[in-house]
mmCIF file of C-alpha atoms in Angstrom:
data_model
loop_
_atom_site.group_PDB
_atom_site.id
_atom_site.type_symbol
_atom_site.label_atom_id
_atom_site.label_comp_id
_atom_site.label_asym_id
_atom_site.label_seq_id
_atom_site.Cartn_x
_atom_site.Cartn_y
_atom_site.Cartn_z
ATOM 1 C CA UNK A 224 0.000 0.000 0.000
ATOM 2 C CA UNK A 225 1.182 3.431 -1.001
ATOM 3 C CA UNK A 226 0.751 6.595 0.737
ATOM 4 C CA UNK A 227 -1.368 9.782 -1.217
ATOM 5 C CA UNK A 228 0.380 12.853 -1.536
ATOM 6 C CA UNK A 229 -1.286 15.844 0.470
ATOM 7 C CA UNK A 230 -3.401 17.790 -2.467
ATOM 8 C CA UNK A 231 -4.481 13.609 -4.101
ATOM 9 C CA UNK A 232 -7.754 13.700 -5.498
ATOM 10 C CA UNK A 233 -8.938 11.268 -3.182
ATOM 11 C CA UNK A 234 -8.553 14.185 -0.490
ATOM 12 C CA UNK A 235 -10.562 17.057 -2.406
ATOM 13 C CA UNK A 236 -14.300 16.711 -1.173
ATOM 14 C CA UNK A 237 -17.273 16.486 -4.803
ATOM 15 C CA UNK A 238 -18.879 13.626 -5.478
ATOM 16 C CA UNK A 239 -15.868 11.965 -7.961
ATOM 17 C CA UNK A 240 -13.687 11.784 -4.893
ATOM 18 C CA UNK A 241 -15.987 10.694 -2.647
ATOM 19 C CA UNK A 242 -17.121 7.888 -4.731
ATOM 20 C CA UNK A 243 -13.621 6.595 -5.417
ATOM 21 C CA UNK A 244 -12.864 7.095 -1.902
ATOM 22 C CA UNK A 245 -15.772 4.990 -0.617
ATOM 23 C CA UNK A 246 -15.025 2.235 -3.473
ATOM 24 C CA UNK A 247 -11.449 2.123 -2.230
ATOM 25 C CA UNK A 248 -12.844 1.822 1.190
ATOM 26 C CA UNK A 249 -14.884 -1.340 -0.059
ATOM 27 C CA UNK A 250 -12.098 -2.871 -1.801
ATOM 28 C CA UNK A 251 -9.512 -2.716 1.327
ATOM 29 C CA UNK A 252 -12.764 -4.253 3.250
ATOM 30 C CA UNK A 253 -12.678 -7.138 0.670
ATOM 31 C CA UNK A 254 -9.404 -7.872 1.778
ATOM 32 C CA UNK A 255 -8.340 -11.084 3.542
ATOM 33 C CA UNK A 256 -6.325 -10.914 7.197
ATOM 34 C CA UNK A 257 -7.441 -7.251 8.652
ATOM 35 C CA UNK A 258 -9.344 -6.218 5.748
ATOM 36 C CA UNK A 259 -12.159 -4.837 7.976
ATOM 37 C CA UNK A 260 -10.387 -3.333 9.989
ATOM 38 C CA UNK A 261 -8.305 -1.091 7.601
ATOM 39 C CA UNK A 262 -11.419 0.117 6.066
ATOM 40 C CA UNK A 263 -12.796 0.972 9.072
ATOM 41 C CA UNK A 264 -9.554 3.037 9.759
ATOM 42 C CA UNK A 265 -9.750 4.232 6.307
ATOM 43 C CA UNK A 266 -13.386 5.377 7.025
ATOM 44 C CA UNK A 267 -12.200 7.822 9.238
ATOM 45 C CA UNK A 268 -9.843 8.903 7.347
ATOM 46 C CA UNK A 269 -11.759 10.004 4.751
ATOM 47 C CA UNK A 270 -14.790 11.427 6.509
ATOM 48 C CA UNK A 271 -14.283 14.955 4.924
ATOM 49 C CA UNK A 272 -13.888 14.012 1.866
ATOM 50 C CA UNK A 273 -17.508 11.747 1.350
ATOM 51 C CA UNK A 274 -20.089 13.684 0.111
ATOM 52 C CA UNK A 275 -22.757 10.777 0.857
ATOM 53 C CA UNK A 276 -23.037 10.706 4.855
ATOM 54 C CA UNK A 277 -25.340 7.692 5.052
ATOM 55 C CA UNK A 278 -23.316 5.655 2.742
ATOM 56 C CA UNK A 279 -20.431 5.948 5.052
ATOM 57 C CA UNK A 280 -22.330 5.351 8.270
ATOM 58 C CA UNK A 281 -23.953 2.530 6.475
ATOM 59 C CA UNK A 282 -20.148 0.816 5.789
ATOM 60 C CA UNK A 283 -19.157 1.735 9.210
ATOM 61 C CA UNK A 284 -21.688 -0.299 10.605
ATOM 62 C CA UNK A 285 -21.451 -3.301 8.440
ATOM 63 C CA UNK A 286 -17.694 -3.658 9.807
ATOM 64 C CA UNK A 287 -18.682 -2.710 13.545
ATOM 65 C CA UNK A 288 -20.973 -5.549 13.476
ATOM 66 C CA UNK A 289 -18.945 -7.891 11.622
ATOM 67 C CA UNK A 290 -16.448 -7.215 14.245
ATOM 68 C CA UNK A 291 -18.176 -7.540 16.896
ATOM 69 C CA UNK A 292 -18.314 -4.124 18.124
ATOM 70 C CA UNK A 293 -21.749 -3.631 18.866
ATOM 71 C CA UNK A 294 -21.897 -0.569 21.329
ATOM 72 C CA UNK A 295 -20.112 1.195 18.448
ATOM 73 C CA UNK A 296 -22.894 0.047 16.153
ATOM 74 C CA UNK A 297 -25.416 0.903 17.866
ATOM 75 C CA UNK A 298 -24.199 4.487 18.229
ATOM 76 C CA UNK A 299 -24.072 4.438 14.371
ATOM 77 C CA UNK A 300 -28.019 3.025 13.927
ATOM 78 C CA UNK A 301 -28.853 5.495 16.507
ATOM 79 C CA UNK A 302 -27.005 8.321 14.095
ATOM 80 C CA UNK A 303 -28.684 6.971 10.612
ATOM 81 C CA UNK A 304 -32.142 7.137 12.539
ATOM 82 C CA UNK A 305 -31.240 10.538 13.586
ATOM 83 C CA UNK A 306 -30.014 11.493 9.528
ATOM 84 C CA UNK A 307 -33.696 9.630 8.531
ATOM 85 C CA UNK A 308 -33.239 5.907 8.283
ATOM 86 C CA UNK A 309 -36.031 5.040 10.315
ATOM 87 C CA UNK A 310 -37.942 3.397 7.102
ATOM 88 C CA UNK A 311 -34.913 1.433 6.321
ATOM 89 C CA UNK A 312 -35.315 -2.171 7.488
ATOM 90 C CA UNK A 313 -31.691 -2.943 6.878
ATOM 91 C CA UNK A 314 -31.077 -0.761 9.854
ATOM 92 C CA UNK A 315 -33.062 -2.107 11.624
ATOM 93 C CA UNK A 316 -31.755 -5.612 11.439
ATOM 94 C CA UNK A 317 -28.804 -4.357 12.287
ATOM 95 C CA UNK A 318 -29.605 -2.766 15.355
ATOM 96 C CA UNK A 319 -31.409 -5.730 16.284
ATOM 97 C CA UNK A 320 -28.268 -7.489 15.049
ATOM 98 C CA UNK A 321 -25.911 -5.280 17.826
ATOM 99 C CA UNK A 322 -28.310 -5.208 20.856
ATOM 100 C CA UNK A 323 -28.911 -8.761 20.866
ATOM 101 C CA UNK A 324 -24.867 -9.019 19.867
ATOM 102 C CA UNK A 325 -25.596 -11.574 16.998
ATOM 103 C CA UNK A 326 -22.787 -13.597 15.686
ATOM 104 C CA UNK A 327 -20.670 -12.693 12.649
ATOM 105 C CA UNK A 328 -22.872 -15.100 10.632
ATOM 106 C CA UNK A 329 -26.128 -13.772 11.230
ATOM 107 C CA UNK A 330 -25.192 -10.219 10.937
ATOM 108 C CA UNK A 331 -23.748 -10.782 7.818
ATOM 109 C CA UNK A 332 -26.869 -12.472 6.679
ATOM 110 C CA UNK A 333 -29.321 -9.702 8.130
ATOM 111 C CA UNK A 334 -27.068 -7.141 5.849
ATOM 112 C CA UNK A 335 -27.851 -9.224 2.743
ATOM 113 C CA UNK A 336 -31.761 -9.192 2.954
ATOM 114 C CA UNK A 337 -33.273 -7.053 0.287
ATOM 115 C CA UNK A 338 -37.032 -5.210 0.044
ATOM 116 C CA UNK A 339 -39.247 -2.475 2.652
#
């Protein structure tokens, strides 16, 4: 892994950077020993540069719960209720998913399901 310079792209906030940013931030989660980790790092790293706010609290809490950090998820469902998810079943699953502490398999499986 390289590092950016200062003035990269990847650090100037519009929507071109902030999409790239969050796709790099889904590759480095596809990533095998630490992978979800690093983008969660990454995620705050790039904070000011992401145009769409929900998208990135929606990543952050697919790794919180895949790592089992649950109070930390629940902060972030209680923050994309606040922003207007409350229509979003998928966040609800997933607070369900971090106040009953589900394991890795089932939170991974709640993320998946599709529909209203």
């Amino acid at each position: 892994a390289g590092t950016l310079e200062e003035n990269s792209q990847e650090f100037k906030r519009g929507f071109e950077s902030s999409e790239l940013a969050m796709y790099k931030n889904l590759v480095l989660s596809e990533t095998k020993e630490g992978g979800l980790e690093r983008a969660l790092k990454h995620l705050d790293e790039i904070v000011d540069v992401v145009v769409d706010r929900t998208g990135w609290l929606m990543a952050g809490l697919k790794y919180r719960l895949q790592l089992g950090m649950f109070e930390e998820a629940l902060e972030t469902t209680t923050q994309l209720f606040e922003r207007g998810a409350t229509e979003d079943h998928s966040v609800h699953g997933q607070f369900m998913c971090a106040l009953l502490k589900c394991d890795t398999q089932t939170c991974v499986q709640v993320q998946k399901l599709k529909g209203t």
